[in-house]
Short mmCIF file of N, CA and C in Angstrom, two decimals:
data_model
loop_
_atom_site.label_atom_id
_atom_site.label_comp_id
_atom_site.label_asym_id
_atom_site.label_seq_id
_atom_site.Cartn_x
_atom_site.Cartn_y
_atom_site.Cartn_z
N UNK A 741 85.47 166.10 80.41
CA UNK A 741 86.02 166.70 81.61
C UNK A 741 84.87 167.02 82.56
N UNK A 742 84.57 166.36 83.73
CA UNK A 742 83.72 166.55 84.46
C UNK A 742 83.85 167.89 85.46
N UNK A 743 84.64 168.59 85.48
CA UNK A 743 84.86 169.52 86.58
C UNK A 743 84.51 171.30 85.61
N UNK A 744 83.90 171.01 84.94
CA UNK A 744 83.26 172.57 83.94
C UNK A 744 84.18 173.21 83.19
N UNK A 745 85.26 172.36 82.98
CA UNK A 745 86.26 173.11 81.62
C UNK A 745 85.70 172.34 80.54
N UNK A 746 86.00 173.48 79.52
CA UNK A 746 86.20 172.65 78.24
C UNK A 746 87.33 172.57 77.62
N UNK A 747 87.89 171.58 76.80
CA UNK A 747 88.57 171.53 76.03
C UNK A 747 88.24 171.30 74.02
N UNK A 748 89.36 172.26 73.61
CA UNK A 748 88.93 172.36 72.26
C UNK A 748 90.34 172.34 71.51
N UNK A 749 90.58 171.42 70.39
CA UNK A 749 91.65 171.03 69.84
C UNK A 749 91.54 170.82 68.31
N UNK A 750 92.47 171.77 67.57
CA UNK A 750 92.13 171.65 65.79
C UNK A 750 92.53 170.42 65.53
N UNK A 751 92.26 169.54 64.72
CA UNK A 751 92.64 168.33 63.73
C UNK A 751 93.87 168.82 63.36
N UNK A 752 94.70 167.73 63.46
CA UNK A 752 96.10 168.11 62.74
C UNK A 752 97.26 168.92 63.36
N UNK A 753 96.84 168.59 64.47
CA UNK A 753 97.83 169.85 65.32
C UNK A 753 98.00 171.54 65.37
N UNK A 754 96.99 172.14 64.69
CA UNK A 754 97.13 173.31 64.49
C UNK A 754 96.55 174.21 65.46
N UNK A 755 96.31 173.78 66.95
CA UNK A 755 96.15 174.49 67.58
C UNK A 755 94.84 174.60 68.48
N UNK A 756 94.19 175.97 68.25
CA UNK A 756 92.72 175.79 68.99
C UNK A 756 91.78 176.99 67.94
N UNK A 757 90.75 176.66 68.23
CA UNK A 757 90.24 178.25 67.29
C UNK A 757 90.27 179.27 68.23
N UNK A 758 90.27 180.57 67.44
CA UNK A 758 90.22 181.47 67.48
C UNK A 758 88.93 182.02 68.82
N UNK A 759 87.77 181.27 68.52
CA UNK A 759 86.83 181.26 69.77
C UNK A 759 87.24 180.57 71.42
N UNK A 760 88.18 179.55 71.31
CA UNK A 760 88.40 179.22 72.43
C UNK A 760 89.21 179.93 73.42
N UNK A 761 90.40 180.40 71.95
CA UNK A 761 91.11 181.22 72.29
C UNK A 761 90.75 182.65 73.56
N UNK A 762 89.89 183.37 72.65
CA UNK A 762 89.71 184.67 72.94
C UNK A 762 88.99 184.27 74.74
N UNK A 763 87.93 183.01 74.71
CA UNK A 763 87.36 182.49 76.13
C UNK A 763 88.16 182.41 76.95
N UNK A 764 89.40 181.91 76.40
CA UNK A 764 90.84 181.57 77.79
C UNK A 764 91.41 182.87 78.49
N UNK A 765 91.35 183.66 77.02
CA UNK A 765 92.08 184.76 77.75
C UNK A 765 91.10 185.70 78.16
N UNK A 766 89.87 185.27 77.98
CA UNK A 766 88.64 186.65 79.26
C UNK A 766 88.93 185.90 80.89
N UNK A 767 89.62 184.95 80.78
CA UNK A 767 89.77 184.72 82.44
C UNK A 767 90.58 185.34 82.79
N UNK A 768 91.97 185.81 82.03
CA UNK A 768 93.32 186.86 82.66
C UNK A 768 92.38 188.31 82.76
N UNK A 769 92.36 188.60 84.11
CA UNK A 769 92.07 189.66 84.27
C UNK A 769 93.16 190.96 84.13
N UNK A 770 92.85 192.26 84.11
CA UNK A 770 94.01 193.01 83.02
C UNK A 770 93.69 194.54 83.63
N UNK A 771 94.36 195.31 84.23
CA UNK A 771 94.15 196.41 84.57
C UNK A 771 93.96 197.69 83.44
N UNK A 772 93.26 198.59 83.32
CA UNK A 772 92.78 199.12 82.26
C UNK A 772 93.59 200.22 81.60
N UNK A 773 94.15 200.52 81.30
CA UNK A 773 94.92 202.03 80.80
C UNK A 773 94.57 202.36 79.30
N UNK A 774 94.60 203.70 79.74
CA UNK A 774 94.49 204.53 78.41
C UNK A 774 96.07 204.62 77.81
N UNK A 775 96.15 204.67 76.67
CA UNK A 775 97.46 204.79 75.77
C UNK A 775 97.29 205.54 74.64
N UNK A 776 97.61 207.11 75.14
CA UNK A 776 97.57 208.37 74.75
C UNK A 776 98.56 207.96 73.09
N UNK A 777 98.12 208.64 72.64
CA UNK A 777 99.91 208.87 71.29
C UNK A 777 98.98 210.57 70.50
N UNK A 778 100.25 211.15 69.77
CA UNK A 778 100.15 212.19 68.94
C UNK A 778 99.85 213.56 69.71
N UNK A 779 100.02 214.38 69.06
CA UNK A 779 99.70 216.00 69.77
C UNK A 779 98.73 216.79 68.46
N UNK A 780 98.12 218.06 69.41
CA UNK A 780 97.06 219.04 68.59
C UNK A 780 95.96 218.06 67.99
N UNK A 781 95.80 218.36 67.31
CA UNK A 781 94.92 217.85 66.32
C UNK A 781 94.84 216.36 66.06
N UNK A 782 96.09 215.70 66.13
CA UNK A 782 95.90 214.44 65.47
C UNK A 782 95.90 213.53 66.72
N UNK A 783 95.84 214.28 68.25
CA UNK A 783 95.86 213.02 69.25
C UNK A 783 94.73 212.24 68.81
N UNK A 784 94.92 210.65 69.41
CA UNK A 784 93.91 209.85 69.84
C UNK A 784 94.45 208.96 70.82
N UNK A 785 93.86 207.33 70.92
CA UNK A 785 94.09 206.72 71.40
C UNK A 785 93.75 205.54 71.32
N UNK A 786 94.40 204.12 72.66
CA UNK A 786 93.07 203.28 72.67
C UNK A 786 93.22 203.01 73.93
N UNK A 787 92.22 201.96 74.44
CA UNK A 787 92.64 201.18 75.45
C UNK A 787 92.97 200.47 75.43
N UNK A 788 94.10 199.67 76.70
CA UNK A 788 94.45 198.55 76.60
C UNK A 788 94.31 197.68 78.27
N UNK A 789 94.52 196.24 77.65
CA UNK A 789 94.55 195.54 79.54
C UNK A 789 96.04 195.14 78.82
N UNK A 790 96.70 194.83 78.03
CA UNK A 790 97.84 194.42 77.89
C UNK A 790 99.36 194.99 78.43
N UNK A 791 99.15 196.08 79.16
CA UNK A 791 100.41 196.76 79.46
C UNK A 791 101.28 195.95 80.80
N UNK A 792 102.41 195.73 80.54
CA UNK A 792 103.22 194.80 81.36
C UNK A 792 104.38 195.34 81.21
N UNK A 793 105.12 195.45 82.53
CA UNK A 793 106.69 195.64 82.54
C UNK A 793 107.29 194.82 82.00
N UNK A 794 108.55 195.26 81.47
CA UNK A 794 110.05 194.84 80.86
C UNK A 794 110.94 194.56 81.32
N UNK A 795 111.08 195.75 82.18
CA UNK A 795 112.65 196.00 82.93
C UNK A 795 112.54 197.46 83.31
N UNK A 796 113.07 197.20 84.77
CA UNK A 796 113.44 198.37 85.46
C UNK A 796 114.30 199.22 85.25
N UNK A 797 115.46 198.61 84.90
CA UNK A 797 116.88 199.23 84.37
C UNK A 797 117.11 198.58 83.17
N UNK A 798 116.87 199.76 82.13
CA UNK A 798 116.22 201.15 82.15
C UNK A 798 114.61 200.61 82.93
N UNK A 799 114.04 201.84 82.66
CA UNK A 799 112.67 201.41 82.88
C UNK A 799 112.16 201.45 81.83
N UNK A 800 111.62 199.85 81.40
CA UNK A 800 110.67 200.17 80.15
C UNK A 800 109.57 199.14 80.23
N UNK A 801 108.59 199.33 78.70
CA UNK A 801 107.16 198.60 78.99
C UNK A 801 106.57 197.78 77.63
N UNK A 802 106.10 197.25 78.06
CA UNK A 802 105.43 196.78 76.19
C UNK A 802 103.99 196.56 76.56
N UNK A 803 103.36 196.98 75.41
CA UNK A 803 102.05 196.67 75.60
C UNK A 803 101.44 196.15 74.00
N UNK A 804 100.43 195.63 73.57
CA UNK A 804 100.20 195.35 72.00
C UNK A 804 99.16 196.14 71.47
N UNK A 805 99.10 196.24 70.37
CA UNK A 805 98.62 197.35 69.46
C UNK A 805 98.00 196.32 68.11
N UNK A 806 96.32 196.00 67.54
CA UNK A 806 96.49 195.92 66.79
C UNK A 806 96.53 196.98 65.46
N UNK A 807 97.04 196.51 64.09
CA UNK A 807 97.61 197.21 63.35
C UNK A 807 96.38 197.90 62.58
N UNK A 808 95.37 197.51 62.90
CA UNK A 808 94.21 197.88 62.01
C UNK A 808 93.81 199.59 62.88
N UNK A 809 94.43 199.42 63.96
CA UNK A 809 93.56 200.85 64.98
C UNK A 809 94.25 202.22 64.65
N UNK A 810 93.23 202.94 65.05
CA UNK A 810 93.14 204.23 64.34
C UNK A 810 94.69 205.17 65.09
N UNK A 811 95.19 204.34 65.95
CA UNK A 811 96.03 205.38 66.96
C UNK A 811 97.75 204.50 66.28
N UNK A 812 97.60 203.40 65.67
CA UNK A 812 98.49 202.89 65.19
C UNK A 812 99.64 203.43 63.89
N UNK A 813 98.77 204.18 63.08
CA UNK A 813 99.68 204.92 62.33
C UNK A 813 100.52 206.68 62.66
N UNK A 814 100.20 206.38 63.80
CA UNK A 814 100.13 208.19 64.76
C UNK A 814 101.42 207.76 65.79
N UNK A 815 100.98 206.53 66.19
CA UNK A 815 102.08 206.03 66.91
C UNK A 815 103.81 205.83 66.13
N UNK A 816 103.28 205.28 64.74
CA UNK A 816 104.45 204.46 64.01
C UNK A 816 105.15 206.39 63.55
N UNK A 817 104.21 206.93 63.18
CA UNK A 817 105.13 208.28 63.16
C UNK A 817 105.59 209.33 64.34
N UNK A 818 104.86 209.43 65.30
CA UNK A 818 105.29 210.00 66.44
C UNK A 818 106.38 209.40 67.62
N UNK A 819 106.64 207.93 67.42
CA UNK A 819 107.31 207.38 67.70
C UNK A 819 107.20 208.09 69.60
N UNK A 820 105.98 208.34 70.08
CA UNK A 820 106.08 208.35 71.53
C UNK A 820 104.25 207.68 72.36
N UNK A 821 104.45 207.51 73.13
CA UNK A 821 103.21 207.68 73.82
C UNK A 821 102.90 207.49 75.42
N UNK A 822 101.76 207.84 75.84
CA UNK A 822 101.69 207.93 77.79
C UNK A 822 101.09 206.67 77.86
N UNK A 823 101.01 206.07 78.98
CA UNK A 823 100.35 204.75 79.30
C UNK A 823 99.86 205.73 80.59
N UNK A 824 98.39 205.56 80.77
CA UNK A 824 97.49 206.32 81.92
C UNK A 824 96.78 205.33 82.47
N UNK A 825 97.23 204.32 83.84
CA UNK A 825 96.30 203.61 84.95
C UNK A 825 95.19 203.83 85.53
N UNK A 826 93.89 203.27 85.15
CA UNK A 826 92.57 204.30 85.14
C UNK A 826 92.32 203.64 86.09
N UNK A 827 91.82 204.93 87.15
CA UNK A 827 91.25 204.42 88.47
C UNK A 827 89.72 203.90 88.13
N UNK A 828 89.20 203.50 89.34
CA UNK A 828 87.32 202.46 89.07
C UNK A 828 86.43 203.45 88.29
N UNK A 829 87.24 205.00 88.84
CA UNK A 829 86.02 206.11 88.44
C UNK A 829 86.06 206.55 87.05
N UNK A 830 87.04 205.96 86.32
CA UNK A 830 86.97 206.38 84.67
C UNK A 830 86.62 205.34 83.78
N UNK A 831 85.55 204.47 83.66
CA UNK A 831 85.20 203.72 83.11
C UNK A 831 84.32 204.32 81.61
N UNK A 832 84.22 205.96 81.90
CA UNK A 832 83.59 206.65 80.66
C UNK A 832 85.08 206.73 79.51
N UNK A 833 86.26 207.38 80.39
CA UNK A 833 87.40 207.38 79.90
C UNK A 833 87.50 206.33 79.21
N UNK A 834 87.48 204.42 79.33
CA UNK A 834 87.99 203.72 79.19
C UNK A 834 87.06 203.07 77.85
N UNK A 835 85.68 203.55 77.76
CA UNK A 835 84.63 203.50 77.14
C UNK A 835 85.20 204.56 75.61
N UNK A 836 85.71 205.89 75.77
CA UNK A 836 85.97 206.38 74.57
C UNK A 836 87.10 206.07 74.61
N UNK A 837 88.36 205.27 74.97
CA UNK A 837 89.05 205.02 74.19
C UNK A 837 89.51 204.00 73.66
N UNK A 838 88.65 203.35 73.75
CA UNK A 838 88.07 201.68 72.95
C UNK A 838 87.38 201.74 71.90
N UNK A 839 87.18 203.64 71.83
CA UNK A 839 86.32 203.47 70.48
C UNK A 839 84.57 203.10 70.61
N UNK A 840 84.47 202.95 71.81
CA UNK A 840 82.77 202.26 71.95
C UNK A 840 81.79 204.09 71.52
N UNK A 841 80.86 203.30 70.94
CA UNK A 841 79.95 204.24 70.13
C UNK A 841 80.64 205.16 69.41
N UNK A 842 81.34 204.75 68.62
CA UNK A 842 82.00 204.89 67.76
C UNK A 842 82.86 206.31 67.66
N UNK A 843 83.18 206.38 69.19
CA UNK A 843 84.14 207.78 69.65
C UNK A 843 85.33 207.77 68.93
N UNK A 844 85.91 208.82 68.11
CA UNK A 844 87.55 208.69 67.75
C UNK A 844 87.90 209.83 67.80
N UNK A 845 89.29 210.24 67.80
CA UNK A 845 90.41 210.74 67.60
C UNK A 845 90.10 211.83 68.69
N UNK A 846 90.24 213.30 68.55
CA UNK A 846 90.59 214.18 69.78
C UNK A 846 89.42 213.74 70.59
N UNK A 847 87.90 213.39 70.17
CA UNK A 847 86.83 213.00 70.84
C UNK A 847 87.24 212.03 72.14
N UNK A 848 87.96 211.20 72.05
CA UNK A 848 88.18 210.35 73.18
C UNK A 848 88.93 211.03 74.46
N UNK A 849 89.60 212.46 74.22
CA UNK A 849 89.86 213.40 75.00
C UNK A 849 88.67 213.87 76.08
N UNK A 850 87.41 213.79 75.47
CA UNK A 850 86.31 214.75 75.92
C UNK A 850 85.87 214.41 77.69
N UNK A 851 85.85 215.38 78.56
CA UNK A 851 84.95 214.82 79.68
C UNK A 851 86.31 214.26 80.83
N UNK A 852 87.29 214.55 80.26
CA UNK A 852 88.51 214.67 81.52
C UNK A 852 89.52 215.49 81.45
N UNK A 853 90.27 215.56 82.13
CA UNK A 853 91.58 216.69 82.28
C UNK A 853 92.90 216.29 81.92
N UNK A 854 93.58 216.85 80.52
CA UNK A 854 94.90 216.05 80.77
C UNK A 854 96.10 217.05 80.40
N UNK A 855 97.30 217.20 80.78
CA UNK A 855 98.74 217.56 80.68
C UNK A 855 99.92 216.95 80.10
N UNK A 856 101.11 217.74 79.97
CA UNK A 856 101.96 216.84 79.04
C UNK A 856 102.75 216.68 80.41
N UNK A 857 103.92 215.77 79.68
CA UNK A 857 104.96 215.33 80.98
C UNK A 857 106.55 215.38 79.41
N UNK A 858 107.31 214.81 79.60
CA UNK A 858 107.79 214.95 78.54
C UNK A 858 107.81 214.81 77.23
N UNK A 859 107.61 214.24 76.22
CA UNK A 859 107.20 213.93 75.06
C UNK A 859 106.49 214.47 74.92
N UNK A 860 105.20 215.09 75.33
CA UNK A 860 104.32 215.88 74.92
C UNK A 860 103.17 215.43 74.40
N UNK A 861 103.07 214.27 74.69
CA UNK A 861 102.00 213.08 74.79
C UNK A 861 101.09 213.79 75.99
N UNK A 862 100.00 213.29 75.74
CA UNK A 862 98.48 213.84 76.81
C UNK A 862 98.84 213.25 77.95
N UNK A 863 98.47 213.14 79.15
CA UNK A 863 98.60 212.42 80.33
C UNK A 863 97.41 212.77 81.16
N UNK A 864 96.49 212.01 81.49
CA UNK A 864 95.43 211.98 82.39
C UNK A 864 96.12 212.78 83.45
N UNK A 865 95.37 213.54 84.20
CA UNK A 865 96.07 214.16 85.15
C UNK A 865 95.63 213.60 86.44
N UNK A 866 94.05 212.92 86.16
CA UNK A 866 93.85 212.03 87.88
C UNK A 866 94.27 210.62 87.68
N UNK A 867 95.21 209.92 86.92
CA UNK A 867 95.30 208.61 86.73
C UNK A 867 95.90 208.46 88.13
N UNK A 868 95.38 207.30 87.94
CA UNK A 868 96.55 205.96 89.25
C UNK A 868 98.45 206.12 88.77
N UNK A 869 98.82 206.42 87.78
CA UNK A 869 99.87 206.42 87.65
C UNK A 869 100.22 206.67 85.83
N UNK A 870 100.85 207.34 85.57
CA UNK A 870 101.04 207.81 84.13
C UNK A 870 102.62 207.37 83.59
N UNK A 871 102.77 206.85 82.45
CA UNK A 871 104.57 206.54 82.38
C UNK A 871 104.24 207.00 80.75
N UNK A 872 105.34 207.85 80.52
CA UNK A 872 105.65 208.64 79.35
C UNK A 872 106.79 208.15 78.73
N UNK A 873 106.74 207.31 77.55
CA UNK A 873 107.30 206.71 76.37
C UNK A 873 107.68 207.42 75.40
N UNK A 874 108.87 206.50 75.02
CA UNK A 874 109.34 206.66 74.05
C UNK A 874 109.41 205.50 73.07
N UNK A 875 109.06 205.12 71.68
CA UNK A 875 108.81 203.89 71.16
C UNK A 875 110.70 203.54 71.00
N UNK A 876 111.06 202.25 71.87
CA UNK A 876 112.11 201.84 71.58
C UNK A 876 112.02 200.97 70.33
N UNK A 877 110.88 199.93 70.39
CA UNK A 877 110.81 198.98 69.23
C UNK A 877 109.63 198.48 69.01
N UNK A 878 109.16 198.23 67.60
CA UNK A 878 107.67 197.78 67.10
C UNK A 878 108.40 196.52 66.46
N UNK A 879 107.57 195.09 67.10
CA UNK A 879 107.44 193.97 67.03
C UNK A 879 106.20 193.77 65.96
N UNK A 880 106.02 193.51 64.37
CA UNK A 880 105.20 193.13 64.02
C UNK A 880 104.94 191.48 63.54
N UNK A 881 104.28 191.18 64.36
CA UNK A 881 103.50 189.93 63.75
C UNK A 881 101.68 190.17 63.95
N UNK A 882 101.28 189.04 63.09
CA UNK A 882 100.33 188.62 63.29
C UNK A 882 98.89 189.58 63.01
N UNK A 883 99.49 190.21 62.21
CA UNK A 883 98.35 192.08 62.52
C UNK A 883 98.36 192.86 63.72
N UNK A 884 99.09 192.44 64.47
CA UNK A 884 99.32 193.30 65.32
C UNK A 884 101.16 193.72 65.53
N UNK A 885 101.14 195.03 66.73
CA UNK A 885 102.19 194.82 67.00
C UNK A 885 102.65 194.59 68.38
N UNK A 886 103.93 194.76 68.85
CA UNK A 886 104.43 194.38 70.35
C UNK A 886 105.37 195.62 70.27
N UNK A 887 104.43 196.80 71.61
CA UNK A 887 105.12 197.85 71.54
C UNK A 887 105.89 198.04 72.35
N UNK A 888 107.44 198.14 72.24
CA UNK A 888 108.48 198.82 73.35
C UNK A 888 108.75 199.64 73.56
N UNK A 889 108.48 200.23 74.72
CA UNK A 889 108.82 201.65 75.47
C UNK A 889 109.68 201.74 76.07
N UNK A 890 110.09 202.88 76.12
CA UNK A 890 111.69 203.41 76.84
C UNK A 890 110.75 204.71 77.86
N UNK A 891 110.63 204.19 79.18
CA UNK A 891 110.10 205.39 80.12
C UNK A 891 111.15 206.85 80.14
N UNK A 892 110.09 207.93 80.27
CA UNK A 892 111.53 209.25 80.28
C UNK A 892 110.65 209.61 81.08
N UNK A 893 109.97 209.73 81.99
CA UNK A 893 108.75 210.19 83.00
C UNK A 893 107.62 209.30 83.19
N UNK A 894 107.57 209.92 84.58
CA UNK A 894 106.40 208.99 85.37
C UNK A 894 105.75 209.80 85.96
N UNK A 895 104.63 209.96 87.15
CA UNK A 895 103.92 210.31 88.12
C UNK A 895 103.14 209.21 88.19
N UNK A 896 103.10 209.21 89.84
CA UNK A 896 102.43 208.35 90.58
C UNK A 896 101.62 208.84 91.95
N UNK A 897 100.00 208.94 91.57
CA UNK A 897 99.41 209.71 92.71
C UNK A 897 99.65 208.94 94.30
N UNK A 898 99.54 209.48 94.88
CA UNK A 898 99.66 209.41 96.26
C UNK A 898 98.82 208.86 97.13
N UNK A 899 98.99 208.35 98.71
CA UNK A 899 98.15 207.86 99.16
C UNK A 899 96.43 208.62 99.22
N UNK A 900 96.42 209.76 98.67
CA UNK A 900 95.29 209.75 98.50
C UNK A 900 94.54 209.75 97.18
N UNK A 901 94.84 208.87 96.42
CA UNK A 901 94.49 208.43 95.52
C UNK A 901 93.39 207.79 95.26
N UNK A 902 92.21 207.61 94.26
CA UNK A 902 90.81 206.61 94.74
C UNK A 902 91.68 205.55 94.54
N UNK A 903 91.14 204.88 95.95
CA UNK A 903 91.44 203.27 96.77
C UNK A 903 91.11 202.12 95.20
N UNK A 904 90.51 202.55 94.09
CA UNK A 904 90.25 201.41 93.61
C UNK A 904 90.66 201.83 91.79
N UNK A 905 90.99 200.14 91.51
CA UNK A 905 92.06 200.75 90.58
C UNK A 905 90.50 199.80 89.47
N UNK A 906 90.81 199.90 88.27
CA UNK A 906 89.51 199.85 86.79
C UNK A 906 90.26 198.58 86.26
N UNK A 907 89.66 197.50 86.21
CA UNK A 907 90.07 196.29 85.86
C UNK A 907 88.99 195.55 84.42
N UNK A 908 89.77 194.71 83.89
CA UNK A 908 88.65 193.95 82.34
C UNK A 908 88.73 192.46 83.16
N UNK A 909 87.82 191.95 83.11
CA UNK A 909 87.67 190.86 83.36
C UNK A 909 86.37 189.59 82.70
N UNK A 910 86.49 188.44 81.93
CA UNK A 910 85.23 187.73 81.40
C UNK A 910 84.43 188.97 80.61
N UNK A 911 84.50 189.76 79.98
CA UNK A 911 84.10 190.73 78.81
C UNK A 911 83.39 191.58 79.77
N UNK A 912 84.23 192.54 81.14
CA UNK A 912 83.22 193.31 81.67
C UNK A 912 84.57 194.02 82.14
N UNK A 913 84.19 195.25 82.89
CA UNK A 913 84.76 195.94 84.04
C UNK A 913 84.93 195.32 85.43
N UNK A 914 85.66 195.25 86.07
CA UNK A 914 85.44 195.15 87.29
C UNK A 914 86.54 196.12 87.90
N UNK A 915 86.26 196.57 89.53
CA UNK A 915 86.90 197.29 90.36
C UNK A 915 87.76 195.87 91.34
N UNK A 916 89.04 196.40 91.54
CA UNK A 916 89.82 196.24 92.89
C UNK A 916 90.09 197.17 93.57
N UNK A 917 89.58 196.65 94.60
CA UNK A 917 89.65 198.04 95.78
C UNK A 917 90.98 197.29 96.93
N UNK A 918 91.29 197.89 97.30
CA UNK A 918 92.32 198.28 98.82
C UNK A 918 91.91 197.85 99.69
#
């Protein structure tokens, strides 16, 4: 292919590896949110770029979870959690709740401000926009799962909001601004 793609194909029809894979999808760029679950003591979290609408009516969301993460068995019993839209300026936020340097559980709380909304799930209080879940359904395949939410609350900051929203893109951060 002369134009700078590559192509990569298993013998036998089985697909592509696992490396080509993960390369294809650092080109979908993915807006960043934190995904709060549990209360007191046992909150944590992670991050995700995977969060995507469902349906409006009702309003709900899915985002994926793999099964190995620390916020996954907190989730499967609390059966709720917040999805928090991190503006450009929380990239420390987005840093502990990925777990980087090996931050976990209430620790990924540290160094911002957050409130409940219903469920009683954490909620960033300067996010770009917060939607408070309820787990309608856990999809497991693959080691991971496919999480469905049932929204029971939202907030959505206002035009004066920071102009620029915290994006993953090719294994980095990037900002979109307004």
């Amino acid at each position: 292919m002369g134009n700078g793609c590559q192509a990569a194909v298993l013998a036998g029809g089985a697909g592509i590896d696992a490396d080509t894979f993960r390369s294809a999808m650092r080109q979908l760029a993915g807006g960043i949110c934190a995904i709060t679950v549990g209360r007191g003591d046992e909150r944590t979290g992670l991050t995700s770029t995977s969060v995507s609408s469902l349906s409006a009516e009702p309003p709900a969301l899915v985002f994926c979870i793999n099964k190995t993460a620390s916020s996954w068995p907190i989730l499967q019993a609390r059966r709720a959690f917040a999805v928090n839209v991190l503006p450009a300026g929380h990239r420390s936020v987005a840093d502990r709740f990925s777990g980087r340097n090996g931050v976990k559980g209430l620790d990924r709380y540290e160094g911002a401000r957050w409130s409940e909304l219903v469920t009683g799930t954490p909620v960033l209080l300067d996010a770009l926009a917060v939607l408070d879940c309820e787990v309608e359904d856990l999809i497991e395949r693959f080691g991971s799962a496919v999480v469905i939410g049932r929204v029971v609350a939202a907030r959505v900051r206002g035009e004066d909001a920071e102009p620029e929203a915290l994006t993953y893109w090719r294994g980095a951060y990037s900002v979109i601004r307004r």
